Amino acid sequence: MTGCMAISLAGHDKDKIYLIVGEEKDYVYLADGKIRTCKDPKKKNRKHIQIIKKYENPEVTKKLLQGENVDAGIIIQEVKACQKRM
């Protein structure tokens, strides 16, 4: 799931698109590049997001799986590209 895009289904950020930068058993860590970056991701319950399976950048996913931080500018570009496709 790390590296995929997701839409928030609940909370004050409902309908906002994020990049999944990490995951635990019941939670995922989300970044939007503006307020939430890889260094300070938002922790959200898996039940409160919907994965966007159509959109995933293999280069970003590879960096995240190797434990590297992804630049905020790249995250912003990914979120915007995903919004255009929807």
Short mmCIF file of N, CA, C and O in Angstrom, two decimals:
data_model
loop_
_atom_site.label_atom_id
_atom_site.label_comp_id
_atom_site.label_asym_id
_atom_site.label_seq_id
_atom_site.Cartn_x
_atom_site.Cartn_y
_atom_site.Cartn_z
N MET A 1 0.82 -1.19 0.00
CA MET A 1 0.00 0.00 0.00
C MET A 1 0.87 1.26 0.00
O MET A 1 0.42 2.29 -0.48
N THR A 2 2.06 1.19 0.53
CA THR A 2 2.95 2.34 0.56
C THR A 2 3.24 2.78 -0.87
O THR A 2 3.55 1.97 -1.73
N GLY A 3 3.12 4.09 -1.11
CA GLY A 3 3.35 4.63 -2.44
C GLY A 3 2.07 4.87 -3.22
O GLY A 3 2.10 5.54 -4.24
N CYS A 4 0.97 4.33 -2.75
CA CYS A 4 -0.32 4.53 -3.43
C CYS A 4 -0.94 5.85 -3.00
O CYS A 4 -0.61 6.40 -1.96
N MET A 5 -1.88 6.31 -3.79
CA MET A 5 -2.64 7.50 -3.43
C MET A 5 -3.90 7.05 -2.71
O MET A 5 -4.39 5.93 -2.93
N ALA A 6 -4.42 7.90 -1.82
CA ALA A 6 -5.62 7.57 -1.06
C ALA A 6 -6.46 8.82 -0.84
O ALA A 6 -5.95 9.93 -0.78
N ILE A 7 -7.76 8.59 -0.72
CA ILE A 7 -8.70 9.67 -0.42
C ILE A 7 -9.18 9.47 1.02
O ILE A 7 -9.55 8.36 1.41
N SER A 8 -9.21 10.55 1.77
CA SER A 8 -9.72 10.51 3.13
C SER A 8 -11.24 10.43 3.08
O SER A 8 -11.89 11.20 2.39
N LEU A 9 -11.81 9.48 3.82
CA LEU A 9 -13.26 9.29 3.84
C LEU A 9 -13.93 9.88 5.07
O LEU A 9 -15.15 10.03 5.10
N ALA A 10 -13.14 10.21 6.09
CA ALA A 10 -13.71 10.72 7.34
C ALA A 10 -12.78 11.74 7.97
O ALA A 10 -11.59 11.76 7.72
N GLY A 11 -13.37 12.60 8.79
CA GLY A 11 -12.59 13.60 9.50
C GLY A 11 -12.66 14.96 8.84
O GLY A 11 -13.35 15.15 7.83
N HIS A 12 -11.93 15.91 9.41
CA HIS A 12 -11.96 17.27 8.86
C HIS A 12 -11.30 17.37 7.49
O HIS A 12 -11.49 18.34 6.77
N ASP A 13 -10.53 16.36 7.13
CA ASP A 13 -9.84 16.34 5.84
C ASP A 13 -10.57 15.46 4.81
O ASP A 13 -9.97 15.04 3.83
N LYS A 14 -11.85 15.21 5.02
CA LYS A 14 -12.64 14.36 4.13
C LYS A 14 -12.50 14.81 2.68
O LYS A 14 -12.49 16.01 2.39
N ASP A 15 -12.35 13.86 1.76
CA ASP A 15 -12.22 14.06 0.32
C ASP A 15 -10.87 14.64 -0.10
O ASP A 15 -10.68 14.99 -1.26
N LYS A 16 -9.91 14.71 0.79
CA LYS A 16 -8.58 15.18 0.46
C LYS A 16 -7.73 14.01 -0.02
O LYS A 16 -7.84 12.90 0.48
N ILE A 17 -6.86 14.25 -1.01
CA ILE A 17 -6.01 13.21 -1.56
C ILE A 17 -4.63 13.27 -0.91
O ILE A 17 -4.05 14.34 -0.76
N TYR A 18 -4.13 12.09 -0.55
CA TYR A 18 -2.83 11.96 0.10
C TYR A 18 -2.01 10.87 -0.58
O TYR A 18 -2.55 9.99 -1.24
N LEU A 19 -0.71 10.90 -0.33
CA LEU A 19 0.21 9.83 -0.69
C LEU A 19 0.48 9.02 0.57
O LEU A 19 0.78 9.59 1.63
N ILE A 20 0.35 7.70 0.48
CA ILE A 20 0.64 6.84 1.64
C ILE A 20 2.15 6.67 1.73
O ILE A 20 2.77 6.12 0.82
N VAL A 21 2.74 7.16 2.82
CA VAL A 21 4.20 7.11 2.97
C VAL A 21 4.65 6.04 3.96
O VAL A 21 5.84 5.80 4.11
N GLY A 22 3.71 5.41 4.64
CA GLY A 22 4.05 4.36 5.58
C GLY A 22 2.79 3.66 6.05
O GLY A 22 1.68 4.15 5.84
N GLU A 23 2.98 2.52 6.70
CA GLU A 23 1.82 1.78 7.19
C GLU A 23 2.17 0.93 8.39
O GLU A 23 3.31 0.53 8.58
N GLU A 24 1.17 0.71 9.23
CA GLU A 24 1.23 -0.20 10.37
C GLU A 24 0.04 -1.14 10.24
O GLU A 24 -0.66 -1.12 9.23
N LYS A 25 -0.21 -1.92 11.27
CA LYS A 25 -1.30 -2.89 11.22
C LYS A 25 -2.65 -2.23 10.93
O LYS A 25 -3.32 -2.59 9.98
N ASP A 26 -3.05 -1.27 11.75
CA ASP A 26 -4.36 -0.64 11.61
C ASP A 26 -4.30 0.81 11.11
O ASP A 26 -5.34 1.44 10.93
N TYR A 27 -3.10 1.33 10.91
CA TYR A 27 -2.96 2.74 10.54
C TYR A 27 -2.06 2.91 9.32
O TYR A 27 -1.22 2.08 9.03
N VAL A 28 -2.26 4.02 8.63
CA VAL A 28 -1.38 4.43 7.55
C VAL A 28 -0.88 5.83 7.84
O VAL A 28 -1.50 6.57 8.60
N TYR A 29 0.23 6.18 7.24
CA TYR A 29 0.80 7.51 7.39
C TYR A 29 0.69 8.22 6.05
O TYR A 29 1.13 7.69 5.02
N LEU A 30 0.09 9.40 6.06
CA LEU A 30 -0.25 10.12 4.84
C LEU A 30 0.48 11.45 4.74
O LEU A 30 0.69 12.12 5.75
N ALA A 31 0.83 11.83 3.52
CA ALA A 31 1.48 13.11 3.27
C ALA A 31 0.82 13.78 2.07
O ALA A 31 0.43 13.10 1.12
N ASP A 32 0.69 15.11 2.15
CA ASP A 32 0.15 15.87 1.02
C ASP A 32 1.18 16.82 0.42
O ASP A 32 0.96 17.41 -0.61
N GLY A 33 2.33 16.96 1.08
CA GLY A 33 3.41 17.80 0.58
C GLY A 33 3.33 19.25 1.02
O GLY A 33 4.32 19.95 0.99
N LYS A 34 2.17 19.70 1.44
CA LYS A 34 2.00 21.09 1.89
C LYS A 34 2.06 21.16 3.40
O LYS A 34 3.02 21.66 3.97
N ILE A 35 1.03 20.65 4.05
CA ILE A 35 0.97 20.66 5.51
C ILE A 35 1.65 19.43 6.08
O ILE A 35 2.40 19.50 7.04
N ARG A 36 1.39 18.30 5.47
CA ARG A 36 1.96 17.03 5.92
C ARG A 36 3.02 16.55 4.94
O ARG A 36 2.74 16.37 3.76
N THR A 37 4.24 16.37 5.44
CA THR A 37 5.35 15.90 4.61
C THR A 37 5.78 14.51 5.08
O THR A 37 5.21 13.97 6.02
N CYS A 38 6.78 13.94 4.44
CA CYS A 38 7.29 12.62 4.84
C CYS A 38 7.85 12.65 6.26
O CYS A 38 7.81 11.66 6.96
N LYS A 39 8.38 13.79 6.66
CA LYS A 39 8.97 13.90 7.99
C LYS A 39 7.92 14.04 9.08
O LYS A 39 8.16 13.71 10.22
N ASP A 40 6.73 14.53 8.72
CA ASP A 40 5.64 14.73 9.67
C ASP A 40 4.32 14.28 9.05
O ASP A 40 3.44 15.08 8.78
N PRO A 41 4.17 12.96 8.82
CA PRO A 41 2.95 12.47 8.16
C PRO A 41 1.75 12.43 9.10
O PRO A 41 1.90 12.43 10.33
N LYS A 42 0.59 12.39 8.52
CA LYS A 42 -0.67 12.27 9.27
C LYS A 42 -0.94 10.79 9.51
O LYS A 42 -0.92 10.00 8.58
N LYS A 43 -1.23 10.42 10.74
CA LYS A 43 -1.58 9.05 11.08
C LYS A 43 -3.10 8.92 10.98
O LYS A 43 -3.83 9.70 11.57
N LYS A 44 -3.56 7.96 10.18
CA LYS A 44 -4.99 7.80 9.96
C LYS A 44 -5.36 6.32 9.95
O LYS A 44 -4.62 5.49 9.45
N ASN A 45 -6.53 6.02 10.49
CA ASN A 45 -7.04 4.66 10.53
C ASN A 45 -7.30 4.17 9.11
O ASN A 45 -7.82 4.91 8.28
N ARG A 46 -6.93 2.93 8.82
CA ARG A 46 -7.13 2.36 7.48
C ARG A 46 -8.58 2.39 7.05
O ARG A 46 -8.88 2.48 5.86
N LYS A 47 -9.50 2.27 8.01
CA LYS A 47 -10.93 2.27 7.69
C LYS A 47 -11.40 3.61 7.13
O LYS A 47 -12.44 3.69 6.52
N HIS A 48 -10.63 4.66 7.38
CA HIS A 48 -11.05 6.00 7.01
C HIS A 48 -10.41 6.51 5.71
O HIS A 48 -10.44 7.71 5.44
N ILE A 49 -9.82 5.60 4.94
CA ILE A 49 -9.27 5.99 3.64
C ILE A 49 -9.74 5.03 2.55
O ILE A 49 -10.14 3.91 2.84
N GLN A 50 -9.70 5.51 1.33
CA GLN A 50 -9.97 4.66 0.17
C GLN A 50 -8.76 4.75 -0.75
O GLN A 50 -8.34 5.84 -1.15
N ILE A 51 -8.18 3.60 -1.08
CA ILE A 51 -7.00 3.54 -1.95
C ILE A 51 -7.43 3.85 -3.39
O ILE A 51 -8.46 3.39 -3.85
N ILE A 52 -6.59 4.62 -4.08
CA ILE A 52 -6.78 4.88 -5.50
C ILE A 52 -5.81 3.98 -6.23
O ILE A 52 -4.64 4.30 -6.37
N LYS A 53 -6.28 2.83 -6.68
CA LYS A 53 -5.40 1.82 -7.27
C LYS A 53 -4.96 2.17 -8.68
O LYS A 53 -3.97 1.66 -9.17
N LYS A 54 -5.67 3.05 -9.34
CA LYS A 54 -5.33 3.40 -10.72
C LYS A 54 -4.05 4.22 -10.80
O LYS A 54 -3.42 4.27 -11.84
N TYR A 55 -3.67 4.85 -9.71
CA TYR A 55 -2.55 5.78 -9.78
C TYR A 55 -1.46 5.41 -8.78
O TYR A 55 -1.70 5.39 -7.58
N GLU A 56 -0.27 5.12 -9.28
CA GLU A 56 0.89 4.85 -8.43
C GLU A 56 2.15 5.12 -9.25
O GLU A 56 2.27 4.66 -10.37
N ASN A 57 3.09 5.86 -8.67
CA ASN A 57 4.35 6.16 -9.33
C ASN A 57 5.41 5.19 -8.80
O ASN A 57 5.76 5.23 -7.63
N PRO A 58 5.93 4.29 -9.66
CA PRO A 58 6.90 3.28 -9.20
C PRO A 58 8.17 3.87 -8.60
O PRO A 58 8.74 3.30 -7.67
N GLU A 59 8.62 5.02 -9.09
CA GLU A 59 9.84 5.63 -8.57
C GLU A 59 9.64 6.11 -7.14
O GLU A 59 10.51 5.92 -6.28
N VAL A 60 8.51 6.73 -6.87
CA VAL A 60 8.21 7.22 -5.52
C VAL A 60 8.02 6.03 -4.58
O VAL A 60 8.54 6.04 -3.47
N THR A 61 7.32 5.01 -5.03
CA THR A 61 7.11 3.82 -4.21
C THR A 61 8.44 3.17 -3.84
O THR A 61 8.65 2.79 -2.69
N LYS A 62 9.35 3.09 -4.79
CA LYS A 62 10.66 2.49 -4.54
C LYS A 62 11.41 3.26 -3.47
O LYS A 62 11.99 2.67 -2.55
N LYS A 63 11.40 4.60 -3.56
CA LYS A 63 12.08 5.43 -2.55
C LYS A 63 11.48 5.20 -1.16
O LYS A 63 12.21 5.07 -0.18
N LEU A 64 10.15 5.18 -1.09
CA LEU A 64 9.49 5.01 0.20
C LEU A 64 9.79 3.64 0.80
O LEU A 64 10.03 3.53 2.00
N LEU A 65 9.79 2.60 -0.01
CA LEU A 65 10.05 1.26 0.49
C LEU A 65 11.50 1.08 0.94
O LEU A 65 11.80 0.24 1.78
N GLN A 66 12.41 1.89 0.38
CA GLN A 66 13.81 1.85 0.79
C GLN A 66 14.07 2.70 2.02
O GLN A 66 15.18 2.77 2.52
N GLY A 67 13.02 3.40 2.50
CA GLY A 67 13.15 4.20 3.72
C GLY A 67 13.63 5.62 3.47
O GLY A 67 13.95 6.33 4.42
N GLU A 68 13.67 6.04 2.22
CA GLU A 68 14.10 7.40 1.91
C GLU A 68 12.92 8.36 2.04
O GLU A 68 11.77 7.99 1.82
N ASN A 69 13.23 9.61 2.38
CA ASN A 69 12.21 10.64 2.41
C ASN A 69 12.00 11.17 1.00
O ASN A 69 12.95 11.34 0.25
N VAL A 70 10.75 11.42 0.66
CA VAL A 70 10.41 11.97 -0.65
C VAL A 70 10.21 13.47 -0.48
O VAL A 70 9.56 13.92 0.46
N ASP A 71 10.78 14.24 -1.38
CA ASP A 71 10.69 15.69 -1.34
C ASP A 71 9.24 16.15 -1.40
O ASP A 71 8.42 15.56 -2.12
N ALA A 72 8.91 17.21 -0.65
CA ALA A 72 7.55 17.73 -0.61
C ALA A 72 7.06 18.14 -2.00
O ALA A 72 5.89 17.96 -2.33
N GLY A 73 7.93 18.67 -2.82
CA GLY A 73 7.56 19.08 -4.18
C GLY A 73 7.09 17.91 -5.02
O GLY A 73 6.14 18.03 -5.80
N ILE A 74 7.74 16.77 -4.85
CA ILE A 74 7.35 15.57 -5.59
C ILE A 74 5.98 15.09 -5.12
O ILE A 74 5.14 14.69 -5.93
N ILE A 75 5.74 15.13 -3.81
CA ILE A 75 4.44 14.71 -3.28
C ILE A 75 3.34 15.62 -3.82
O ILE A 75 2.28 15.14 -4.24
N ILE A 76 3.58 16.92 -3.85
CA ILE A 76 2.59 17.87 -4.38
C ILE A 76 2.30 17.56 -5.83
O ILE A 76 1.13 17.55 -6.25
N GLN A 77 3.32 17.27 -6.63
CA GLN A 77 3.12 16.93 -8.04
C GLN A 77 2.28 15.66 -8.18
O GLN A 77 1.40 15.58 -9.04
N GLU A 78 2.55 14.66 -7.36
CA GLU A 78 1.80 13.40 -7.41
C GLU A 78 0.33 13.62 -7.06
O GLU A 78 -0.55 13.08 -7.72
N VAL A 79 0.08 14.41 -6.03
CA VAL A 79 -1.30 14.69 -5.62
C VAL A 79 -2.05 15.45 -6.73
O VAL A 79 -3.18 15.10 -7.08
N LYS A 80 -1.39 16.45 -7.32
CA LYS A 80 -2.02 17.21 -8.41
C LYS A 80 -2.30 16.33 -9.62
O LYS A 80 -3.36 16.44 -10.25
N ALA A 81 -1.36 15.48 -9.96
CA ALA A 81 -1.54 14.59 -11.12
C ALA A 81 -2.71 13.63 -10.85
O ALA A 81 -3.50 13.36 -11.77
N CYS A 82 -2.83 13.16 -9.64
CA CYS A 82 -3.92 12.27 -9.29
C CYS A 82 -5.26 13.00 -9.38
O CYS A 82 -6.26 12.45 -9.86
N GLN A 83 -5.31 14.25 -8.91
CA GLN A 83 -6.53 15.04 -8.96
C GLN A 83 -6.97 15.27 -10.40
O GLN A 83 -8.17 15.23 -10.70
N LYS A 84 -6.03 15.49 -11.30
CA LYS A 84 -6.37 15.71 -12.71
C LYS A 84 -6.97 14.48 -13.35
O LYS A 84 -7.83 14.57 -14.20
N ARG A 85 -6.51 13.30 -12.94
CA ARG A 85 -6.99 12.05 -13.52
C ARG A 85 -8.37 11.65 -13.01
O ARG A 85 -9.01 10.81 -13.58
N MET A 86 -8.77 12.22 -11.91
CA MET A 86 -10.06 11.83 -11.32
C MET A 86 -11.20 12.67 -11.85
O MET A 86 -11.14 13.70 -12.27
#
